[in-house]
Amino acid sequence: MTSKYIFIVGGVMSSVGKGVAAAAIGKILQSKGYKVANIKADMYVNIDAGTIRPAEHGEVFVGEDGIEADQDLGNYERFTDQVCTADNYITTGQVYQEIIRRERNLEFGGEDVEVVPDIPNEIIRRIKQCQKKNKAEIVIIEIGGTVGEYQVLLFLEAARMMKAHDAANVFTIMVSYLPTPILLGEQKSKPTQYAIRTLNSAGIQPDFILCRADKPVTPDIKRTISTVCSLPKERIISAPDVYSIYDIPVNFEKENFGEVILRALGLKARKKDMRDWKKLAGKIKKIKKEVTIGIVGKYFNFKSCKDTYISVIESINHASWHFNFKPKVVWLEAEKYEQNKKNLKELDRVAGIIVPGGFGQRGSEGMILAAEYARKNKMPYFGLCLGMQILTISFARNVLGLKEADSTEFNPKTKHPVISTMEEQKNNIQEKNYGATMRLGAYEARLAKDSLAFKAYQQQKISERHRHRYEFNNAYRKLLAEAGMRIAGINQPGDLVEIIEIIDHPWMVGVQFHPEFTSRPLRPNPLFRDFVRAAIKRQASKK
Ligand code: GLN
């Protein structure tokens, strides 16, 4: 079949769940038997998300091939279980960089290079390349931001140009927001009407309007939007707030959204396959038992951004649901422990702690103290990337007695660099060559048969995604192992330590990778699963 393209654009305001909607649409079309691919188009001039501050812009999601991307790629992977790579991510920066590269190589054959059509053409080329590489029958392209923003225009122009050449196969969904002002107590559709007008002025008439609101859209409002925006009522879809994001595809199905889209695309459902997903979404709502998990970190700027640790949170969710528990996540500010060690007592409130990824010295001493507290108190500990390095330092200081043990990231002159950089990274740092130069993407690890990791994965060869510049220093391997640290996973040919475990402890594991990127709602990451199991066990034993 000829591939179909669905653009998803935002109206009225951002942060209303456009990414999750795009992921959920991918999920329902996939469940009807179609091969889908999701793309995120970001307006940033940044080449990728690797240099963006997570506390303001949300987590940097790492693809299998090492692309450092917007967190929405995480939503796509969690919903459609399809691996994302650089092909699934487009930024303004990438597009301009490629056009300028071609111009410098004389590839425009002496013609002048114009913003229009050359920039939209490059956007279209990238979209089609993603279709080809994924052999996708339906490509869903989420355009970041909202219509009317200056920086969105060239992406809208790409959508318009595609539609102009291929009207039967290109579609647009506007995700809009319907506010309910407290004083009025009723939903208002006027902002949506204006947003549609703005989209129209870019030459695009949407094929569907997805109405985000706290409550389902009333029939009256549907009628108004239908009349003013020239769309049949069945194409105005209600998308109210839900208990969990995994309800969204189920809700869409209640509105028959999948069928309505397929009909518009001229396609028929090949199968129906959302049973397991529906079961999970239903189960989540009924769970009563709680397990309390602490996250010891520092990027807790939740006023402006609540998505800094989104994949970690989702992984904890998946793992807890697996055991019919719901997690209660407690945010623990690492710096508090540096100010006063007595504050560590608050760790007694939680059943297990996670030290997630992070960069720079701030907070690291507090995390090191928390790791030691967890080791002494036999509290389940899971270190993700930075958290593994923290565990190494803490163990070297407290068990080996190397009081000055540190990472060269925190103290370049440390006497005992138990975490340090490889040669090539030293050059990168010296030359300030920071973009996309970390150890990135999927690497294999071979697991020790007697390890907790092997017990979790039930196989010896695993592959997980990385994003870091510093590594476990092999010069200290023997010493640490003799003191009771199990080297549980190694990457060959580099002989890099990927997993460490503390032997005299119920569950204390640090991984140099980011297992949170491969957890799926119906298939929790094995290490998260076993960490949560250990936390549940500890919680029960303390009652
Ligand atoms: N800052 C550490 C490094 O670069 C850890 C990175 C991370 O946690 N992603 O190695």
Coordinates of C-alpha atoms in Angstrom, one line a residue, residues 14-398:
S14 CA 1.4 23.3 24.9
S15 CA 1.9 20.6 27.6
V16 CA -1.5 19.1 27.2
G17 CA -0.2 15.7 26.2
K18 CA 0.3 15.9 22.5
G19 CA 3.2 13.5 22.7
V20 CA 1.2 10.9 24.6
A21 CA -1.7 11.4 22.1
A22 CA 0.7 10.8 19.2
A23 CA 1.9 7.7 20.9
A24 CA -1.6 6.5 21.7
I25 CA -2.7 7.0 18.0
G26 CA 0.3 5.0 17.0
K27 CA -0.8 2.3 19.4
I28 CA -4.4 2.0 18.2
L29 CA -3.4 2.0 14.5
Q30 CA -0.8 -0.7 15.3
S31 CA -3.4 -2.7 17.1
K32 CA -5.4 -2.7 13.9
G33 CA -2.6 -4.4 12.1
Y34 CA -0.6 -1.6 10.6
K35 CA 3.1 -1.0 10.8
V36 CA 3.5 2.5 12.2
A37 CA 6.5 4.9 12.9
N38 CA 6.4 7.9 15.1
I39 CA 8.5 11.0 14.5
K40 CA 9.0 14.0 16.8
A41 CA 9.8 17.3 15.1
D42 CA 11.3 19.8 17.6
M43 CA 11.6 23.4 16.8
Y44 CA 14.9 23.9 18.6
V45 CA 18.0 25.0 16.6
N46 CA 19.8 22.4 18.8
I47 CA 21.0 19.4 16.7
D48 CA 19.7 17.1 19.4
A49 CA 18.5 17.2 23.0
G50 CA 21.9 16.2 24.4
T51 CA 22.9 19.7 25.5
I52 CA 19.5 20.7 26.9
R53 CA 19.0 21.1 30.6
P54 CA 16.7 18.3 31.8
A55 CA 15.2 20.2 34.8
E56 CA 13.7 22.6 32.3
H57 CA 13.0 20.6 29.2
G58 CA 12.4 17.1 30.5
E59 CA 14.4 14.0 30.2
V60 CA 16.8 13.3 27.4
F61 CA 15.7 10.0 25.9
V62 CA 18.4 7.9 24.3
G63 CA 17.6 5.8 21.3
E64 CA 19.1 2.4 20.4
D65 CA 21.6 4.1 18.0
G66 CA 22.6 6.7 20.6
I67 CA 20.4 9.6 19.5
E68 CA 19.8 12.0 22.4
A69 CA 16.2 13.0 21.8
D70 CA 13.1 14.6 23.2
Q71 CA 11.3 12.6 25.9
D72 CA 8.4 12.0 23.5
L73 CA 10.4 9.3 21.8
G74 CA 10.1 7.5 25.2
N75 CA 6.3 7.7 25.0
Y76 CA 6.4 6.3 21.5
E77 CA 8.5 3.4 22.5
R78 CA 6.4 2.6 25.6
F79 CA 3.2 2.7 23.7
T80 CA 4.2 1.0 20.4
D81 CA 7.1 -1.0 21.6
Q82 CA 9.0 0.0 18.4
V83 CA 12.7 1.0 18.8
C84 CA 13.4 4.6 18.0
T85 CA 16.6 5.9 16.3
A86 CA 17.8 9.2 14.9
D87 CA 15.3 8.7 12.0
N88 CA 12.5 9.3 14.5
Y89 CA 13.7 12.7 15.6
I90 CA 14.0 16.0 13.5
T91 CA 15.1 19.4 14.8
T92 CA 15.4 22.7 13.0
G93 CA 19.1 22.5 13.7
Q94 CA 19.5 19.2 11.9
V95 CA 17.5 20.5 8.9
Y96 CA 19.6 23.7 8.5
Q97 CA 22.9 21.9 9.1
E98 CA 22.1 19.4 6.3
I99 CA 21.0 22.2 3.9
I100 CA 24.2 24.2 4.6
R101 CA 26.4 21.2 4.3
R102 CA 24.9 20.5 0.8
E103 CA 25.3 24.1 -0.2
R104 CA 29.0 24.0 0.8
N105 CA 29.4 20.9 -1.3
L106 CA 27.9 22.5 -4.4
E107 CA 25.0 20.1 -4.3
F108 CA 22.5 22.8 -5.3
G109 CA 24.4 23.2 -8.6
G110 CA 24.7 26.9 -8.6
E111 CA 21.1 27.7 -7.6
D112 CA 20.4 30.0 -4.7
V113 CA 19.2 28.1 -1.6
E114 CA 15.9 29.4 -0.2
V115 CA 14.2 28.9 3.1
V116 CA 11.1 27.9 1.2
P117 CA 11.0 25.4 -0.4
D118 CA 14.5 24.1 0.5
I119 CA 13.9 23.8 4.3
P120 CA 10.5 22.1 4.1
N121 CA 11.8 19.9 1.4
E122 CA 14.5 18.7 3.7
I123 CA 11.9 18.1 6.4
I124 CA 9.9 16.0 4.0
R125 CA 13.0 14.1 2.9
R126 CA 13.6 13.1 6.5
I127 CA 10.1 12.1 7.1
K128 CA 10.2 9.8 4.0
Q129 CA 13.5 8.4 5.0
C130 CA 12.0 7.4 8.4
Q131 CA 9.1 5.7 6.5
K132 CA 11.5 3.8 4.4
K133 CA 13.8 2.6 7.1
N134 CA 11.0 1.5 9.3
K135 CA 8.9 0.1 6.3
A136 CA 6.1 2.0 7.9
E137 CA 2.6 2.0 6.5
I138 CA 1.5 4.9 8.6
V139 CA 3.9 7.6 9.8
I140 CA 2.8 9.9 12.6
I141 CA 4.7 13.2 12.8
E142 CA 4.3 15.2 15.9
I143 CA 5.1 18.8 15.4
G144 CA 6.3 20.4 18.7
G145 CA 4.9 23.6 20.1
T146 CA 1.6 25.1 18.9
V147 CA 0.4 26.6 15.6
G148 CA 1.0 30.3 15.4
E149 CA 4.5 30.1 16.8
Y150 CA 6.9 31.6 14.3
Q151 CA 9.3 28.6 14.6
V152 CA 6.6 26.1 13.7
L153 CA 5.8 27.7 10.3
L154 CA 8.4 25.8 8.3
F155 CA 7.2 22.5 9.6
L156 CA 3.6 23.4 8.8
E157 CA 4.7 24.4 5.4
A158 CA 6.3 20.9 5.0
A159 CA 2.9 19.3 6.0
R160 CA 1.1 21.6 3.5
M161 CA 3.5 20.8 0.7
M162 CA 3.2 17.1 1.3
K163 CA -0.6 17.3 1.3
A164 CA -0.5 19.5 -1.9
H165 CA 1.3 16.7 -3.8
D166 CA -0.4 13.7 -2.2
A167 CA -3.8 14.8 -0.9
A168 CA -5.2 11.3 -0.4
N169 CA -2.4 10.2 1.8
V170 CA -1.6 13.1 4.1
F171 CA -3.7 14.1 7.1
T172 CA -3.6 16.5 10.0
I173 CA -4.8 16.1 13.6
M174 CA -5.0 19.2 15.8
V175 CA -4.7 18.5 19.5
S176 CA -6.4 21.4 21.1
Y177 CA -7.3 22.4 24.7
L178 CA -10.7 23.4 26.0
P179 CA -10.5 25.4 29.2
T180 CA -13.2 25.4 31.8
P181 CA -12.9 28.8 33.6
I182 CA -13.8 28.4 37.3
L183 CA -16.2 31.3 37.3
L184 CA -18.2 30.0 34.3
G185 CA -18.0 26.3 35.1
E186 CA -18.4 25.3 31.5
Q187 CA -16.1 24.3 28.7
K188 CA -15.1 27.0 26.2
S189 CA -14.3 26.2 22.6
K190 CA -13.4 29.7 21.3
P191 CA -9.6 29.2 21.8
T192 CA -9.9 26.1 19.7
Q193 CA -11.7 28.0 17.0
Y194 CA -9.0 30.6 16.9
A195 CA -6.3 27.9 16.7
I196 CA -8.0 26.3 13.8
R197 CA -8.2 29.7 12.0
T198 CA -4.4 30.0 12.6
L199 CA -3.8 26.6 11.1
N200 CA -6.0 27.5 8.2
S201 CA -3.9 30.6 7.5
A202 CA -0.9 28.2 7.1
G203 CA -2.9 26.5 4.4
I204 CA -4.0 23.5 6.4
Q205 CA -7.5 22.3 7.3
P206 CA -7.3 19.6 10.0
D207 CA -8.9 16.3 9.4
F208 CA -9.5 15.6 13.1
I209 CA -9.6 17.7 16.2
L210 CA -8.6 16.0 19.5
C211 CA -10.2 18.0 22.3
R212 CA -8.1 17.8 25.5
A213 CA -10.0 18.9 28.6
D214 CA -10.5 17.9 32.2
K215 CA -13.9 16.4 31.3
P216 CA -15.2 14.7 28.2
V217 CA -16.4 17.3 25.5
T218 CA -20.1 17.9 25.6
P219 CA -22.3 17.2 22.5
D220 CA -23.0 20.9 22.3
I221 CA -19.4 21.8 22.1
K222 CA -18.8 19.1 19.5
R223 CA -21.6 20.5 17.4
T224 CA -20.1 24.1 17.7
I225 CA -16.6 23.0 16.8
S226 CA -18.0 20.9 14.0
T227 CA -19.9 23.8 12.5
V228 CA -17.2 26.5 13.0
C229 CA -14.3 24.3 12.0
S230 CA -16.0 22.5 9.0
L231 CA -15.6 19.0 10.2
P232 CA -18.1 16.2 10.7
K233 CA -18.9 15.5 14.4
E234 CA -17.3 12.1 14.4
R235 CA -14.0 13.7 13.7
I236 CA -14.1 15.8 16.8
I237 CA -12.6 13.4 19.4
S238 CA -12.9 13.9 23.2
A239 CA -9.7 13.4 25.1
P240 CA -10.4 14.0 28.8
D241 CA -7.9 13.7 31.6
V242 CA -7.4 10.1 32.6
Y243 CA -6.3 8.1 35.6
S244 CA -3.1 6.8 33.8
I245 CA -1.7 7.7 30.4
Y246 CA -2.2 4.0 29.5
D247 CA -5.9 4.6 29.5
I248 CA -5.7 6.9 26.5
P249 CA -5.7 4.4 23.7
V250 CA -8.6 2.6 25.5
N251 CA -10.5 5.9 25.7
F252 CA -9.8 6.6 22.0
E253 CA -11.3 3.3 21.2
K254 CA -14.4 4.2 23.2
E255 CA -14.8 7.1 20.8
N256 CA -14.1 4.7 17.9
F257 CA -11.2 6.9 16.9
G258 CA -9.2 4.0 15.4
E259 CA -12.0 3.1 13.0
V260 CA -12.7 6.8 12.1
I261 CA -9.0 7.4 11.3
L262 CA -8.8 4.3 9.2
R263 CA -11.9 5.2 7.3
A264 CA -10.5 8.6 6.5
L265 CA -7.2 7.0 5.4
G266 CA -9.1 4.7 3.1
L267 CA -8.0 1.6 5.1
K268 CA -9.7 -1.3 6.9
A269 CA -8.8 -2.8 10.2
R270 CA -6.8 -6.0 9.6
K271 CA -7.1 -7.2 13.2
K272 CA -8.1 -6.1 16.6
D273 CA -5.4 -6.5 19.3
M274 CA -5.5 -4.4 22.4
R275 CA -6.7 -7.0 24.9
D276 CA -3.6 -7.2 27.1
W277 CA -3.3 -3.4 27.0
K278 CA -6.9 -3.0 28.1
K279 CA -6.5 -5.5 30.8
L280 CA -3.5 -3.6 32.2
A281 CA -5.2 -0.2 32.0
G282 CA -8.1 -1.7 33.8
K283 CA -6.0 -3.3 36.4
I284 CA -4.0 -0.2 37.2
K285 CA -7.1 1.6 38.4
K286 CA -8.0 -1.1 40.9
I287 CA -4.6 -1.5 42.6
K288 CA -4.7 -0.6 46.3
K289 CA -1.4 -1.7 47.8
E290 CA 1.4 0.8 47.8
V291 CA 5.2 0.5 47.7
T292 CA 7.2 3.6 48.6
I293 CA 10.3 4.3 46.5
G294 CA 12.7 7.1 47.1
I295 CA 14.6 8.9 44.3
V296 CA 17.7 10.5 45.6
G297 CA 18.6 13.2 43.0
K298 CA 18.8 16.9 42.3
Y299 CA 16.8 17.8 39.2
F300 CA 13.5 18.4 41.1
N301 CA 12.4 21.6 39.5
F302 CA 8.8 20.3 39.3
K303 CA 7.2 23.8 39.0
S304 CA 8.4 24.3 35.4
C305 CA 9.0 20.7 34.5
K306 CA 7.8 17.4 35.9
D307 CA 9.3 15.2 33.3
T308 CA 13.0 15.2 34.3
Y309 CA 12.8 11.5 35.3
I310 CA 9.9 10.4 33.2
S311 CA 11.3 7.1 32.0
V312 CA 12.5 6.2 35.5
I313 CA 9.0 6.9 36.9
E314 CA 7.4 4.9 34.2
S315 CA 9.8 2.0 34.8
I316 CA 8.9 2.0 38.5
N317 CA 5.2 2.1 37.5
H318 CA 5.6 -0.9 35.1
A319 CA 7.5 -2.9 37.7
S320 CA 5.1 -2.1 40.5
W321 CA 2.0 -2.9 38.5
H322 CA 3.6 -6.2 37.6
F323 CA 3.3 -7.1 41.3
N324 CA -0.2 -5.5 41.7
F325 CA 1.3 -2.6 43.7
K326 CA 1.1 1.1 42.9
P327 CA 4.3 3.1 43.6
K328 CA 4.5 6.1 45.8
V329 CA 7.5 8.0 44.7
V330 CA 9.2 10.2 47.2
W331 CA 11.7 12.9 46.0
L332 CA 14.8 13.1 48.1
E333 CA 17.0 16.1 47.7
A334 CA 20.6 14.8 47.9
E335 CA 22.1 18.1 49.0
K336 CA 20.1 17.8 52.3
Y337 CA 22.3 15.0 53.4
E338 CA 25.4 17.0 52.8
Q339 CA 24.1 19.8 55.0
N340 CA 23.2 17.5 57.9
K341 CA 23.8 13.7 58.0
K342 CA 20.8 13.4 60.4
N343 CA 18.6 14.0 57.4
L344 CA 19.5 10.6 56.1
K345 CA 17.0 9.2 58.7
E346 CA 14.3 10.2 56.2
L347 CA 15.4 7.3 54.1
D348 CA 13.6 5.1 56.7
R349 CA 10.3 6.2 55.2
V350 CA 11.0 4.5 51.9
A351 CA 11.3 0.8 51.0
G352 CA 14.1 1.2 48.5
I353 CA 16.1 4.0 46.8
I354 CA 17.1 4.8 43.3
V355 CA 20.0 7.1 42.4
P356 CA 19.2 8.1 38.8
G357 CA 21.5 9.6 36.2
G358 CA 23.0 13.1 36.5
F359 CA 25.9 15.3 35.8
G360 CA 28.3 17.5 37.8
Q361 CA 29.5 17.6 41.3
R362 CA 26.4 19.2 43.0
G363 CA 24.6 16.8 45.2
S364 CA 27.1 14.0 44.6
E365 CA 28.4 13.9 48.3
G366 CA 24.8 13.6 49.5
M367 CA 24.2 10.7 47.1
I368 CA 27.3 9.0 48.3
L369 CA 26.1 9.3 51.9
A370 CA 22.7 7.9 50.9
A371 CA 24.3 4.9 49.2
E372 CA 26.3 4.1 52.4
Y373 CA 23.1 4.4 54.4
A374 CA 21.4 2.0 52.1
R375 CA 24.3 -0.5 52.3
K376 CA 24.5 -0.4 56.1
N377 CA 20.8 -0.7 56.5
K378 CA 20.4 -3.4 53.9
M379 CA 17.9 -1.2 52.0
P380 CA 17.4 -2.1 48.3
Y381 CA 19.4 0.3 46.2
F382 CA 19.4 0.7 42.4
G383 CA 22.0 3.0 40.8
L384 CA 21.4 4.1 37.3
C385 CA 24.5 5.3 35.4
L386 CA 25.6 8.1 37.8
G387 CA 24.0 6.0 40.6
M388 CA 26.4 3.2 39.8
Q389 CA 29.4 5.5 39.9
I390 CA 28.1 6.9 43.3
L391 CA 27.9 3.3 44.6
T392 CA 31.4 2.6 43.5
I393 CA 32.8 5.7 45.2
S394 CA 30.8 5.1 48.4
F395 CA 32.0 1.5 48.6
A396 CA 35.6 2.4 47.9
R397 CA 35.5 5.0 50.7
N398 CA 33.6 3.1 53.3

